[in-house]
C-alpha cells in the first residue's frame, strides 16, 4: 500500500492505495464521491471525467498514485460556494440536458473543460468535443443546447438527426 495525498474539491485528502488503484476507485470507494461514475472501465464512455490540475481526465485511465499532490475537481465540486448550481449545471437543468443522468457528471465536467478552453464554441465544436462522452438516452441535442446556453450564446432550434 502507498499513501497518496491530493486536494479534492478544495480539501486536502489522503489515503492508502494499492499501486493498481484507479483515480475513479479512490474517489468513489475511499472518498465516497460517487458522482464520478464508472461506466466502461476502458476510457470509452466519459462518465468518469474529472479535472486534474485544471485538465479534463478520464478517472478510469489514471492511477490514484499519479494524482499525488494534484488538484482534483469532481462533479461534487462544481456547485457555487453557496450550494446553488453552477452556470453549466443550471443550463443542463434548464435545457433538459439529461435523462437517466448516468452520463451527466462526465458531460458537465467535459463541458466545463470545453468552455474554459473555448468560451464561445460553435454547435459543431461542442459536438466534436463531446466525442469521448457517450449518452444512450438523449441524442445529445439538449446537451449541446445546454452547453451553448452556458456559454451565453443563443440556443438554436435543433432538428433530430
mmCIF file of C-alpha atoms in Angstrom, residues 1 5 11-12 22 32 38 42 52-53 62 70 76 90 92 107 109 115 118 132 146 154 159:
data_model
loop_
_atom_site.group_PDB
_atom_site.id
_atom_site.type_symbol
_atom_site.label_atom_id
_atom_site.label_comp_id
_atom_site.label_asym_id
_atom_site.label_seq_id
_atom_site.Cartn_x
_atom_site.Cartn_y
_atom_site.Cartn_z
ATOM 1 C CA UNK A 1 0.000 0.000 0.000
ATOM 2 C CA UNK A 5 -2.352 12.830 -0.932
ATOM 3 C CA UNK A 11 -9.999 19.889 0.593
ATOM 4 C CA UNK A 12 -6.741 18.130 1.396
ATOM 5 C CA UNK A 22 -7.554 3.910 -10.305
ATOM 6 C CA UNK A 32 -17.253 8.413 -1.176
ATOM 7 C CA UNK A 38 -17.703 4.334 -13.896
ATOM 8 C CA UNK A 42 -11.981 1.291 -20.748
ATOM 9 C CA UNK A 52 -6.819 17.128 -12.563
ATOM 10 C CA UNK A 53 -4.773 20.300 -12.278
ATOM 11 C CA UNK A 62 -5.394 7.385 -14.287
ATOM 12 C CA UNK A 70 -2.663 17.236 -7.644
ATOM 13 C CA UNK A 76 -19.409 17.403 -6.346
ATOM 14 C CA UNK A 90 -28.222 25.137 -14.334
ATOM 15 C CA UNK A 92 -28.295 21.298 -18.138
ATOM 16 C CA UNK A 107 -20.776 15.645 -19.553
ATOM 17 C CA UNK A 109 -17.109 18.167 -16.353
ATOM 18 C CA UNK A 115 -15.816 26.308 -22.055
ATOM 19 C CA UNK A 118 -13.192 27.773 -25.869
ATOM 20 C CA UNK A 132 -15.382 10.941 -25.906
ATOM 21 C CA UNK A 146 -27.192 23.333 -22.532
ATOM 22 C CA UNK A 154 -28.384 31.885 -28.211
ATOM 23 C CA UNK A 159 -33.804 19.089 -35.544
#
